[in-house]
PDB file of C-alpha atoms and ligand atoms in Angstrom:
ATOM      1  CA  MET A   1       0.000   0.000   0.000  1.00 93.00           C
ATOM      2  CA  ASP A   2       1.224   3.495  -0.853  1.00 98.00           C
ATOM      3  CA  HIS A   3       2.374   5.338   2.238  1.00 98.00           C
ATOM      4  CA  LEU A   4       4.658   8.018   3.616  1.00 98.00           C
ATOM      5  CA  VAL A   5       6.904   7.803   6.646  1.00 98.00           C
ATOM      6  CA  ARG A   6       8.508  10.656   8.459  1.00 98.00           C
ATOM      7  CA  ALA A   7      11.462  10.468  10.814  1.00 98.00           C
ATOM      8  CA  THR A   8      14.055  12.443  12.692  1.00 98.00           C
ATOM      9  CA  ALA A   9      17.617  11.338  13.314  1.00 98.00           C
ATOM     10  CA  ALA A  10      20.797  12.413  15.108  1.00 97.00           C
ATOM     11  CA  ASN A  11      18.886  14.146  17.911  1.00 97.00           C
ATOM     12  CA  GLY A  12      16.810  16.208  15.526  1.00 97.00           C
ATOM     13  CA  GLN A  13      19.722  17.368  13.368  1.00 98.00           C
ATOM     14  CA  ILE A  14      18.155  15.496  10.460  1.00 98.00           C
ATOM     15  CA  ARG A  15      14.564  15.192   9.329  1.00 98.00           C
ATOM     16  CA  ALA A  16      13.572  12.704   6.688  1.00 98.00           C
ATOM     17  CA  PHE A  17      10.651  11.563   4.565  1.00 98.00           C
ATOM     18  CA  ALA A  18      10.163   8.503   2.367  1.00 98.00           C
ATOM     19  CA  VAL A  19       7.270   7.293   0.234  1.00 98.00           C
ATOM     20  CA  THR A  20       6.163   4.411  -1.878  1.00 98.00           C
ATOM     21  CA  THR A  21       3.763   5.601  -4.565  1.00 98.00           C
ATOM     22  CA  LYS A  22       3.443   2.651  -6.945  1.00 98.00           C
ATOM     23  CA  GLU A  23      -0.360   2.409  -6.856  1.00 98.00           C
ATOM     24  CA  LEU A  24      -1.096   6.109  -7.213  1.00 98.00           C
ATOM     25  CA  THR A  25       1.465   6.405 -10.022  1.00 98.00           C
ATOM     26  CA  GLU A  26      -0.204   3.506 -11.860  1.00 98.00           C
ATOM     27  CA  TYR A  27      -3.586   5.198 -11.277  1.00 98.00           C
ATOM     28  CA  ALA A  28      -2.249   8.457 -12.750  1.00 98.00           C
ATOM     29  CA  ARG A  29      -0.723   6.580 -15.690  1.00 98.00           C
ATOM     30  CA  ASN A  30      -4.164   5.177 -16.485  1.00 97.00           C
ATOM     31  CA  ILE A  31      -6.283   8.308 -16.120  1.00 96.00           C
ATOM     32  CA  HIS A  32      -3.803  10.501 -18.015  1.00 97.00           C
ATOM     33  CA  SER A  33      -2.742   7.820 -20.562  1.00 97.00           C
ATOM     34  CA  LEU A  34       0.914   8.550 -19.785  1.00 98.00           C
ATOM     35  CA  SER A  35       3.707   7.266 -22.012  1.00 98.00           C
ATOM     36  CA  PRO A  36       6.541   5.451 -20.158  1.00 97.00           C
ATOM     37  CA  VAL A  37       8.826   8.512 -19.992  1.00 98.00           C
ATOM     38  CA  MET A  38       5.939  10.682 -18.794  1.00 98.00           C
ATOM     39  CA  THR A  39       4.977   8.040 -16.207  1.00 98.00           C
ATOM     40  CA  ALA A  40       8.501   8.489 -14.826  1.00 98.00           C
ATOM     41  CA  ALA A  41       8.445  12.296 -15.205  1.00 98.00           C
ATOM     42  CA  PHE A  42       5.076  12.683 -13.499  1.00 98.00           C
ATOM     43  CA  GLY A  43       5.597   9.897 -10.952  1.00 98.00           C
ATOM     44  CA  ARG A  44       8.785  11.552  -9.680  1.00 98.00           C
ATOM     45  CA  LEU A  45       6.987  14.893  -9.337  1.00 98.00           C
ATOM     46  CA  MET A  46       4.086  13.301  -7.412  1.00 98.00           C
ATOM     47  CA  ALA A  47       6.422  11.481  -4.999  1.00 98.00           C
ATOM     48  CA  ALA A  48       8.280  14.748  -4.302  1.00 98.00           C
ATOM     49  CA  GLY A  49       4.992  16.653  -3.967  1.00 98.00           C
ATOM     50  CA  ILE A  50       3.558  14.260  -1.379  1.00 98.00           C
ATOM     51  CA  MET A  51       6.694  14.583   0.761  1.00 98.00           C
ATOM     52  CA  MET A  52       6.763  18.389   0.392  1.00 98.00           C
ATOM     53  CA  GLY A  53       3.035  18.440   1.245  1.00 97.00           C
ATOM     54  CA  SER A  54       3.740  16.592   4.472  1.00 96.00           C
ATOM     55  CA  MET A  55       6.163  19.412   5.447  1.00 96.00           C
ATOM     56  CA  LEU A  56       3.198  21.830   5.539  1.00 95.00           C
ATOM     57  CA  LYS A  57       2.088  22.768   9.025  1.00 89.00           C
ATOM     58  CA  GLY A  58      -1.662  23.400   8.710  1.00 88.00           C
ATOM     59  CA  GLU A  59      -4.403  20.808   8.127  1.00 87.00           C
ATOM     60  CA  GLU A  60      -5.859  22.796   5.227  1.00 91.00           C
ATOM     61  CA  ASP A  61      -2.548  23.869   3.662  1.00 95.00           C
ATOM     62  CA  LEU A  62      -1.862  22.953   0.043  1.00 96.00           C
ATOM     63  CA  ILE A  63       1.298  22.873  -2.031  1.00 97.00           C
ATOM     64  CA  THR A  64       1.497  23.126  -5.806  1.00 98.00           C
ATOM     65  CA  VAL A  65       4.687  22.131  -7.607  1.00 98.00           C
ATOM     66  CA  LYS A  66       4.845  23.112 -11.238  1.00 98.00           C
ATOM     67  CA  ILE A  67       7.453  22.472 -13.916  1.00 98.00           C
ATOM     68  CA  GLN A  68       7.469  24.564 -17.074  1.00 98.00           C
ATOM     69  CA  GLY A  69      10.067  23.626 -19.657  1.00 98.00           C
ATOM     70  CA  ASP A  70      10.975  23.914 -23.310  1.00 98.00           C
ATOM     71  CA  GLY A  71      11.086  20.107 -23.796  1.00 98.00           C
ATOM     72  CA  PRO A  72       8.320  18.109 -25.516  1.00 98.00           C
ATOM     73  CA  ALA A  73       6.486  17.496 -22.197  1.00 98.00           C
ATOM     74  CA  LYS A  74       6.101  21.309 -21.905  1.00 98.00           C
ATOM     75  CA  GLY A  75       5.378  20.913 -18.206  1.00 97.00           C
ATOM     76  CA  ALA A  76       3.463  19.286 -15.386  1.00 98.00           C
ATOM     77  CA  LEU A  77       1.749  20.336 -12.202  1.00 98.00           C
ATOM     78  CA  ILE A  78       0.833  18.587  -8.979  1.00 98.00           C
ATOM     79  CA  THR A  79      -1.096  19.727  -5.924  1.00 97.00           C
ATOM     80  CA  ALA A  80      -0.687  17.929  -2.609  1.00 98.00           C
ATOM     81  CA  ASP A  81      -1.999  18.410   0.913  1.00 96.00           C
ATOM     82  CA  SER A  82      -0.353  17.572   4.238  1.00 96.00           C
ATOM     83  CA  LYS A  83      -2.232  14.273   4.535  1.00 96.00           C
ATOM     84  CA  GLY A  84      -0.838  12.234   1.644  1.00 97.00           C
ATOM     85  CA  ASN A  85      -3.288  13.296  -1.075  1.00 97.00           C
ATOM     86  CA  VAL A  86      -1.973  14.323  -4.477  1.00 98.00           C
ATOM     87  CA  LYS A  87      -3.414  15.109  -7.899  1.00 98.00           C
ATOM     88  CA  GLY A  88      -2.042  16.707 -11.033  1.00 98.00           C
ATOM     89  CA  TYR A  89      -1.654  16.673 -14.771  1.00 97.00           C
ATOM     90  CA  VAL A  90       0.978  16.852 -17.483  1.00 97.00           C
ATOM     91  CA  ASN A  91       0.800  19.125 -20.503  1.00 97.00           C
ATOM     92  CA  ASN A  92       1.758  16.417 -22.997  1.00 98.00           C
ATOM     93  CA  PRO A  93       1.161  12.819 -21.853  1.00 97.00           C
ATOM     94  CA  ASN A  94       2.412  11.245 -25.130  1.00 97.00           C
ATOM     95  CA  VAL A  95       6.106  12.179 -25.140  1.00 98.00           C
ATOM     96  CA  ASP A  96       8.225   9.370 -26.511  1.00 96.00           C
ATOM     97  CA  LEU A  97      12.009   9.727 -26.178  1.00 96.00           C
ATOM     98  CA  PRO A  98      14.758   7.115 -26.469  1.00 95.00           C
ATOM     99  CA  PRO A  99      16.324   6.091 -23.145  1.00 93.00           C
ATOM    100  CA  LYS A 100      19.558   7.761 -22.061  1.00 94.00           C
ATOM    101  CA  ALA A 101      22.920   6.034 -22.428  1.00 92.00           C
ATOM    102  CA  ASN A 102      22.554   4.537 -18.909  1.00 90.00           C
ATOM    103  CA  GLY A 103      19.184   2.989 -19.861  1.00 89.00           C
ATOM    104  CA  HIS A 104      17.154   5.418 -17.720  1.00 92.00           C
ATOM    105  CA  PHE A 105      14.171   7.390 -18.936  1.00 96.00           C
ATOM    106  CA  ASP A 106      15.149  10.757 -20.391  1.00 98.00           C
ATOM    107  CA  VAL A 107      13.004  12.793 -18.001  1.00 98.00           C
ATOM    108  CA  GLY A 108      15.410  15.737 -18.326  1.00 98.00           C
ATOM    109  CA  GLY A 109      14.965  15.641 -22.091  1.00 98.00           C
ATOM    110  CA  ALA A 110      11.183  15.518 -21.704  1.00 98.00           C
ATOM    111  CA  TYR A 111      11.024  18.600 -19.444  1.00 98.00           C
ATOM    112  CA  GLY A 112      13.947  20.447 -21.045  1.00 98.00           C
ATOM    113  CA  ASN A 113      15.169  23.803 -19.719  1.00 98.00           C
ATOM    114  CA  GLY A 114      12.828  25.932 -17.690  1.00 98.00           C
ATOM    115  CA  PHE A 115      11.528  26.598 -14.209  1.00 98.00           C
ATOM    116  CA  LEU A 116      10.277  24.902 -11.091  1.00 98.00           C
ATOM    117  CA  THR A 117       7.644  26.848  -9.190  1.00 98.00           C
ATOM    118  CA  VAL A 118       6.383  25.987  -5.730  1.00 98.00           C
ATOM    119  CA  ILE A 119       3.235  27.642  -4.423  1.00 97.00           C
ATOM    120  CA  LYS A 120       2.160  27.102  -0.818  1.00 96.00           C
ATOM    121  CA  ASP A 121      -1.362  28.055   0.099  1.00 94.00           C
ATOM    122  CA  MET A 122      -1.375  28.345   3.861  1.00 89.00           C
ATOM    123  CA  GLY A 123      -4.679  30.172   4.211  1.00 85.00           C
ATOM    124  CA  LEU A 124      -3.029  33.607   4.112  1.00 85.00           C
ATOM    125  CA  LYS A 125      -4.139  36.387   1.777  1.00 83.00           C
ATOM    126  CA  GLU A 126      -1.192  35.825  -0.535  1.00 88.00           C
ATOM    127  CA  PRO A 127       0.138  32.305  -1.099  1.00 91.00           C
ATOM    128  CA  TYR A 128       3.904  31.856  -0.770  1.00 92.00           C
ATOM    129  CA  SER A 129       5.562  31.289  -4.133  1.00 95.00           C
ATOM    130  CA  GLY A 130       9.155  30.497  -5.111  1.00 96.00           C
ATOM    131  CA  THR A 131      10.649  29.820  -8.531  1.00 97.00           C
ATOM    132  CA  THR A 132      14.032  28.389  -9.415  1.00 98.00           C
ATOM    133  CA  ASN A 133      15.633  27.346 -12.695  1.00 98.00           C
ATOM    134  CA  LEU A 134      15.535  23.676 -13.616  1.00 98.00           C
ATOM    135  CA  VAL A 135      18.987  22.177 -13.018  1.00 98.00           C
ATOM    136  CA  THR A 136      18.665  18.955 -15.030  1.00 97.00           C
ATOM    137  CA  GLY A 137      14.904  18.530 -15.480  1.00 97.00           C
ATOM    138  CA  GLU A 138      15.271  15.102 -13.846  1.00 98.00           C
ATOM    139  CA  VAL A 139      13.133  16.389 -10.927  1.00 98.00           C
ATOM    140  CA  ALA A 140      15.183  15.203  -7.909  1.00 98.00           C
ATOM    141  CA  GLU A 141      18.053  17.633  -8.635  1.00 98.00           C
ATOM    142  CA  ASP A 142      15.563  20.397  -9.380  1.00 98.00           C
ATOM    143  CA  ILE A 143      13.741  19.891  -6.062  1.00 98.00           C
ATOM    144  CA  THR A 144      17.107  19.735  -4.225  1.00 98.00           C
ATOM    145  CA  TYR A 145      18.143  23.043  -5.787  1.00 98.00           C
ATOM    146  CA  TYR A 146      14.779  24.644  -4.979  1.00 98.00           C
ATOM    147  CA  LEU A 147      14.942  23.533  -1.318  1.00 97.00           C
ATOM    148  CA  ALA A 148      18.546  24.751  -0.968  1.00 97.00           C
ATOM    149  CA  THR A 149      18.108  28.142  -2.617  1.00 96.00           C
ATOM    150  CA  SER A 150      14.495  29.111  -2.053  1.00 95.00           C
ATOM    151  CA  GLU A 151      13.943  27.578   1.399  1.00 94.00           C
ATOM    152  CA  GLN A 152      17.617  27.461   2.528  1.00 95.00           C
ATOM    153  CA  VAL A 153      17.320  23.835   3.677  1.00 96.00           C
ATOM    154  CA  PRO A 154      20.173  21.586   2.489  1.00 97.00           C
ATOM    155  CA  SER A 155      18.432  18.426   1.296  1.00 98.00           C
ATOM    156  CA  SER A 156      19.154  15.194  -0.452  1.00 98.00           C
ATOM    157  CA  VAL A 157      16.323  14.055  -2.716  1.00 98.00           C
ATOM    158  CA  GLY A 158      15.983  10.622  -4.342  1.00 98.00           C
ATOM    159  CA  LEU A 159      13.043   9.861  -6.637  1.00 98.00           C
ATOM    160  CA  GLY A 160      12.366   6.904  -8.876  1.00 97.00           C
ATOM    161  CA  VAL A 161       9.784   5.225 -11.075  1.00 98.00           C
ATOM    162  CA  LEU A 162      10.356   1.788 -12.568  1.00 97.00           C
ATOM    163  CA  VAL A 163       8.103   0.868 -15.493  1.00 97.00           C
ATOM    164  CA  ASP A 164       7.576  -2.836 -16.160  1.00 97.00           C
ATOM    165  CA  THR A 165       7.820  -4.545 -19.549  1.00 95.00           C
ATOM    166  CA  ASP A 166       3.999  -4.412 -19.872  1.00 96.00           C
ATOM    167  CA  LEU A 167       4.295  -0.618 -19.274  1.00 95.00           C
ATOM    168  CA  THR A 168       2.561  -0.741 -15.864  1.00 98.00           C
ATOM    169  CA  VAL A 169       4.285   0.834 -12.878  1.00 98.00           C
ATOM    170  CA  ARG A 170       6.484  -1.707 -11.146  1.00 98.00           C
ATOM    171  CA  GLN A 171       7.901   0.565  -8.424  1.00 98.00           C
ATOM    172  CA  ALA A 172       7.657   4.254  -7.535  1.00 98.00           C
ATOM    173  CA  GLY A 173       8.695   6.338  -4.583  1.00 98.00           C
ATOM    174  CA  GLY A 174      11.395   8.486  -3.096  1.00 98.00           C
ATOM    175  CA  PHE A 175      13.014  10.101  -0.092  1.00 98.00           C
ATOM    176  CA  ILE A 176      13.968  13.571   1.122  1.00 98.00           C
ATOM    177  CA  VAL A 177      16.593  13.896   3.857  1.00 98.00           C
ATOM    178  CA  GLN A 178      17.157  17.383   5.274  1.00 98.00           C
ATOM    179  CA  LEU A 179      19.789  18.920   7.502  1.00 98.00           C
ATOM    180  CA  MET A 180      18.658  21.297  10.214  1.00 97.00           C
ATOM    181  CA  PRO A 181      20.687  24.514  10.689  1.00 95.00           C
ATOM    182  CA  PHE A 182      22.429  23.176  13.825  1.00 96.00           C
ATOM    183  CA  ALA A 183      23.571  19.920  12.168  1.00 97.00           C
ATOM    184  CA  GLU A 184      27.113  19.018  13.211  1.00 97.00           C
ATOM    185  CA  GLU A 185      29.965  18.225  10.854  1.00 97.00           C
ATOM    186  CA  GLU A 186      30.079  14.584  11.992  1.00 96.00           C
ATOM    187  CA  THR A 187      26.369  14.080  11.264  1.00 96.00           C
ATOM    188  CA  ILE A 188      26.784  15.614   7.818  1.00 96.00           C
ATOM    189  CA  SER A 189      29.794  13.515   6.874  1.00 96.00           C
ATOM    190  CA  LYS A 190      28.139  10.257   8.057  1.00 96.00           C
ATOM    191  CA  LEU A 191      25.089  11.135   5.972  1.00 97.00           C
ATOM    192  CA  GLU A 192      27.103  12.047   2.889  1.00 96.00           C
ATOM    193  CA  LYS A 193      29.032   8.792   3.130  1.00 96.00           C
ATOM    194  CA  LYS A 194      25.819   6.733   3.332  1.00 96.00           C
ATOM    195  CA  LEU A 195      24.204   8.620   0.452  1.00 96.00           C
ATOM    196  CA  GLY A 196      27.191   7.721  -1.681  1.00 95.00           C
ATOM    197  CA  GLN A 197      26.761   4.000  -0.932  1.00 96.00           C
ATOM    198  CA  ILE A 198      23.018   3.316  -1.135  1.00 96.00           C
ATOM    199  CA  MET A 199      21.153   1.736  -4.017  1.00 97.00           C
ATOM    200  CA  SER A 200      18.811   3.864  -6.122  1.00 97.00           C
ATOM    201  CA  VAL A 201      15.210   4.344  -4.949  1.00 98.00           C
ATOM    202  CA  THR A 202      13.812   1.882  -7.488  1.00 97.00           C
ATOM    203  CA  GLU A 203      16.516  -0.696  -6.692  1.00 97.00           C
ATOM    204  CA  MET A 204      15.646  -0.458  -2.999  1.00 98.00           C
ATOM    205  CA  LEU A 205      11.893  -0.712  -3.623  1.00 98.00           C
ATOM    206  CA  ASP A 206      12.384  -3.575  -6.066  1.00 97.00           C
ATOM    207  CA  ALA A 207      14.464  -5.401  -3.456  1.00 98.00           C
ATOM    208  CA  GLY A 208      11.447  -5.225  -1.114  1.00 97.00           C
ATOM    209  CA  ILE A 209      12.771  -2.331   0.987  1.00 98.00           C
ATOM    210  CA  ASP A 210       9.828  -0.212   2.168  1.00 98.00           C
ATOM    211  CA  PRO A 211       9.945   3.525   3.053  1.00 98.00           C
ATOM    212  CA  LYS A 212      10.999   2.825   6.668  1.00 98.00           C
ATOM    213  CA  GLY A 213      13.679   0.487   5.327  1.00 98.00           C
ATOM    214  CA  MET A 214      14.894   3.160   2.888  1.00 98.00           C
ATOM    215  CA  LEU A 215      15.400   5.632   5.726  1.00 98.00           C
ATOM    216  CA  MET A 216      17.140   2.920   7.770  1.00 98.00           C
ATOM    217  CA  GLU A 217      19.503   2.329   4.827  1.00 97.00           C
ATOM    218  CA  ILE A 218      20.388   6.028   4.862  1.00 97.00           C
ATOM    219  CA  LEU A 219      20.166   6.892   8.559  1.00 97.00           C
ATOM    220  CA  GLY A 220      20.454   3.537  10.338  1.00 92.00           C
ATOM    221  CA  ASP A 221      23.600   4.621  12.197  1.00 92.00           C
ATOM    222  CA  GLN A 222      22.153   7.987  13.292  1.00 96.00           C
ATOM    223  CA  ASP A 223      19.446   7.063  15.876  1.00 96.00           C
ATOM    224  CA  VAL A 224      16.364   7.213  13.662  1.00 97.00           C
ATOM    225  CA  ILE A 225      13.006   7.886  15.288  1.00 98.00           C
ATOM    226  CA  PHE A 226       9.941   7.335  13.103  1.00 98.00           C
ATOM    227  CA  THR A 227       7.350   9.976  13.910  1.00 97.00           C
ATOM    228  CA  GLU A 228       4.569   9.424  11.389  1.00 96.00           C
ATOM    229  CA  GLU A 229       3.219   6.890   8.908  1.00 98.00           C
ATOM    230  CA  ILE A 230       0.269   7.859   6.675  1.00 97.00           C
ATOM    231  CA  PRO A 231      -1.380   6.365   3.587  1.00 98.00           C
ATOM    232  CA  CYS A 232      -1.002   8.258   0.265  1.00 98.00           C
ATOM    233  CA  SER A 233      -3.394   8.365  -2.648  1.00 98.00           C
ATOM    234  CA  TYR A 234      -4.334  10.141  -5.841  1.00 98.00           C
ATOM    235  CA  THR A 235      -7.396  12.121  -4.796  1.00 97.00           C
ATOM    236  CA  CYS A 236      -9.433  14.650  -6.738  1.00 95.00           C
ATOM    237  CA  ASN A 237     -12.100  16.618  -4.927  1.00 90.00           C
ATOM    238  CA  CYS A 238     -13.864  17.998  -8.013  1.00 93.00           C
ATOM    239  CA  SER A 239     -17.665  18.098  -8.217  1.00 94.00           C
ATOM    240  CA  LYS A 240     -20.385  19.299 -10.570  1.00 94.00           C
ATOM    241  CA  GLU A 241     -21.027  22.154  -8.133  1.00 93.00           C
ATOM    242  CA  ARG A 242     -17.435  23.349  -8.513  1.00 91.00           C
ATOM    243  CA  PHE A 243     -17.764  23.410 -12.313  1.00 93.00           C
ATOM    244  CA  ARG A 244     -21.178  25.117 -12.019  1.00 92.00           C
ATOM    245  CA  LYS A 245     -19.491  27.931 -10.070  1.00 92.00           C
ATOM    246  CA  GLY A 246     -16.752  27.986 -12.686  1.00 91.00           C
ATOM    247  CA  ILE A 247     -19.276  28.528 -15.478  1.00 91.00           C
ATOM    248  CA  ILE A 248     -21.017  31.292 -13.517  1.00 91.00           C
ATOM    249  CA  SER A 249     -17.644  33.012 -13.137  1.00 92.00           C
ATOM    250  CA  ILE A 250     -17.176  33.341 -16.917  1.00 90.00           C
ATOM    251  CA  GLY A 251     -20.021  35.897 -16.933  1.00 90.00           C
ATOM    252  CA  ARG A 252     -23.400  36.504 -18.516  1.00 92.00           C
ATOM    253  CA  ARG A 253     -22.174  37.336 -21.992  1.00 93.00           C
ATOM    254  CA  ASP A 254     -20.176  34.131 -22.456  1.00 91.00           C
ATOM    255  CA  ILE A 255     -22.963  31.996 -21.007  1.00 92.00           C
ATOM    256  CA  GLU A 256     -25.451  33.606 -23.404  1.00 92.00           C
ATOM    257  CA  GLU A 257     -23.125  32.712 -26.268  1.00 91.00           C
ATOM    258  CA  LEU A 258     -22.989  29.099 -25.104  1.00 90.00           C
ATOM    259  CA  ILE A 259     -26.797  29.036 -24.950  1.00 92.00           C
ATOM    260  CA  ALA A 260     -27.027  30.519 -28.465  1.00 93.00           C
ATOM    261  CA  GLU A 261     -24.952  27.596 -29.749  1.00 92.00           C
ATOM    262  CA  ASN A 262     -27.761  25.361 -28.487  1.00 90.00           C
ATOM    263  CA  GLU A 263     -25.522  22.450 -27.515  1.00 87.00           C
ATOM    264  CA  PRO A 264     -25.069  21.096 -24.012  1.00 91.00           C
ATOM    265  CA  ILE A 265     -21.567  21.819 -22.735  1.00 90.00           C
ATOM    266  CA  GLU A 266     -19.262  19.203 -21.315  1.00 92.00           C
ATOM    267  CA  THR A 267     -16.631  20.199 -18.775  1.00 93.00           C
ATOM    268  CA  VAL A 268     -13.686  17.927 -18.022  1.00 93.00           C
ATOM    269  CA  CYS A 269     -11.579  17.950 -14.849  1.00 95.00           C
ATOM    270  CA  HIS A 270      -7.839  18.215 -15.762  1.00 92.00           C
ATOM    271  CA  PHE A 271      -6.887  16.294 -12.654  1.00 95.00           C
ATOM    272  CA  CYS A 272      -9.079  13.182 -12.875  1.00 94.00           C
ATOM    273  CA  ASN A 273     -10.795  13.391 -16.293  1.00 91.00           C
ATOM    274  CA  SER A 274     -14.282  13.321 -14.735  1.00 93.00           C
ATOM    275  CA  LYS A 275     -16.816  14.805 -17.161  1.00 94.00           C
ATOM    276  CA  TYR A 276     -19.763  16.978 -16.156  1.00 95.00           C
ATOM    277  CA  THR A 277     -22.455  17.904 -18.677  1.00 95.00           C
ATOM    278  CA  PHE A 278     -24.576  21.048 -18.453  1.00 94.00           C
ATOM    279  CA  GLU A 279     -27.763  21.035 -20.571  1.00 93.00           C
ATOM    280  CA  ILE A 280     -29.074  24.249 -22.146  1.00 92.00           C
ATOM    281  CA  ASP A 281     -31.844  24.509 -19.520  1.00 92.00           C
ATOM    282  CA  LYS A 282     -29.213  24.340 -16.787  1.00 91.00           C
ATOM    283  CA  LEU A 283     -27.169  27.075 -18.470  1.00 91.00           C
ATOM    284  CA  LYS A 284     -30.304  29.271 -18.638  1.00 91.00           C
ATOM    285  CA  GLU A 285     -30.858  28.701 -14.908  1.00 90.00           C
ATOM    286  CA  LEU A 286     -27.272  29.823 -14.227  1.00 89.00           C
ATOM    287  CA  LEU A 287     -28.077  33.220 -15.781  1.00 88.00           C
ATOM    288  CA  ASN A 288     -30.499  33.814 -12.888  1.00 86.00           C
ATOM    289  CA  GLU A 289     -27.650  33.501 -10.435  1.00 84.00           C
ATOM    290  CA  ILE A 290     -25.515  36.245 -11.945  1.00 81.00           C
TER     291      ILE A 290
HETATM  292 ZN1  LIG B 301     -11.434  15.860 -10.747  1.00 88.33          ZN
END
């Protein structure tokens, strides 16, 4: 089952997160008809987003992580909350690129050069927003760079998606390990040494190592304390009511034009592909609410 674990280590000098996201990545692959490289590109972003969501403090807080690039994928966006729920979409689900020389998906080639933007909605008037340049477009390095420069938290990020021969998701997940400002030199060097020795995220998951096990691989010699374990899922909270409000917000003139075309309109949710149809009579009723 997809889940996230959270831990501290070395007397609070380190905080760490790890997730397995195989099922929700497979779900996203299906609803968005993602090609293998886009399954990897989007799966990595969702795994990172769930962990960054769990760093939020408030129950109702939301984080959006958006990539905009000049590669064929053009970009992708995810929104996550602090409770393990994520949803999102990619701009071009069909990208097909040859693998890189090392056999890995060319996620960097799919996203290309561009920007990573993080928006945190914490119930304040203005959401917090930070943008950094993409470093490689491979997602993990881009998130690492964002966390280091925009949030000033030195972090090590590992993300991975393994696609099976039948194109279903075989493994997906990741970790984020962060150093607190008072981290001592010894803690840092132990961590760096371990990070240089561990298997990749997908190798660990494929060897049956779960998120707790991943953090033990990295932090096992630094007094790990697990503080939270929560399920994760792909969740969309759209509804016909939400789309009804959306149509009202386009204004009387545009609704009158839709009515003049005399065809029911079908709205589609970007996040989950649910379709909601509004008949002409319904559109006429909406005019009374403006
Ligand atoms: Zn939806």
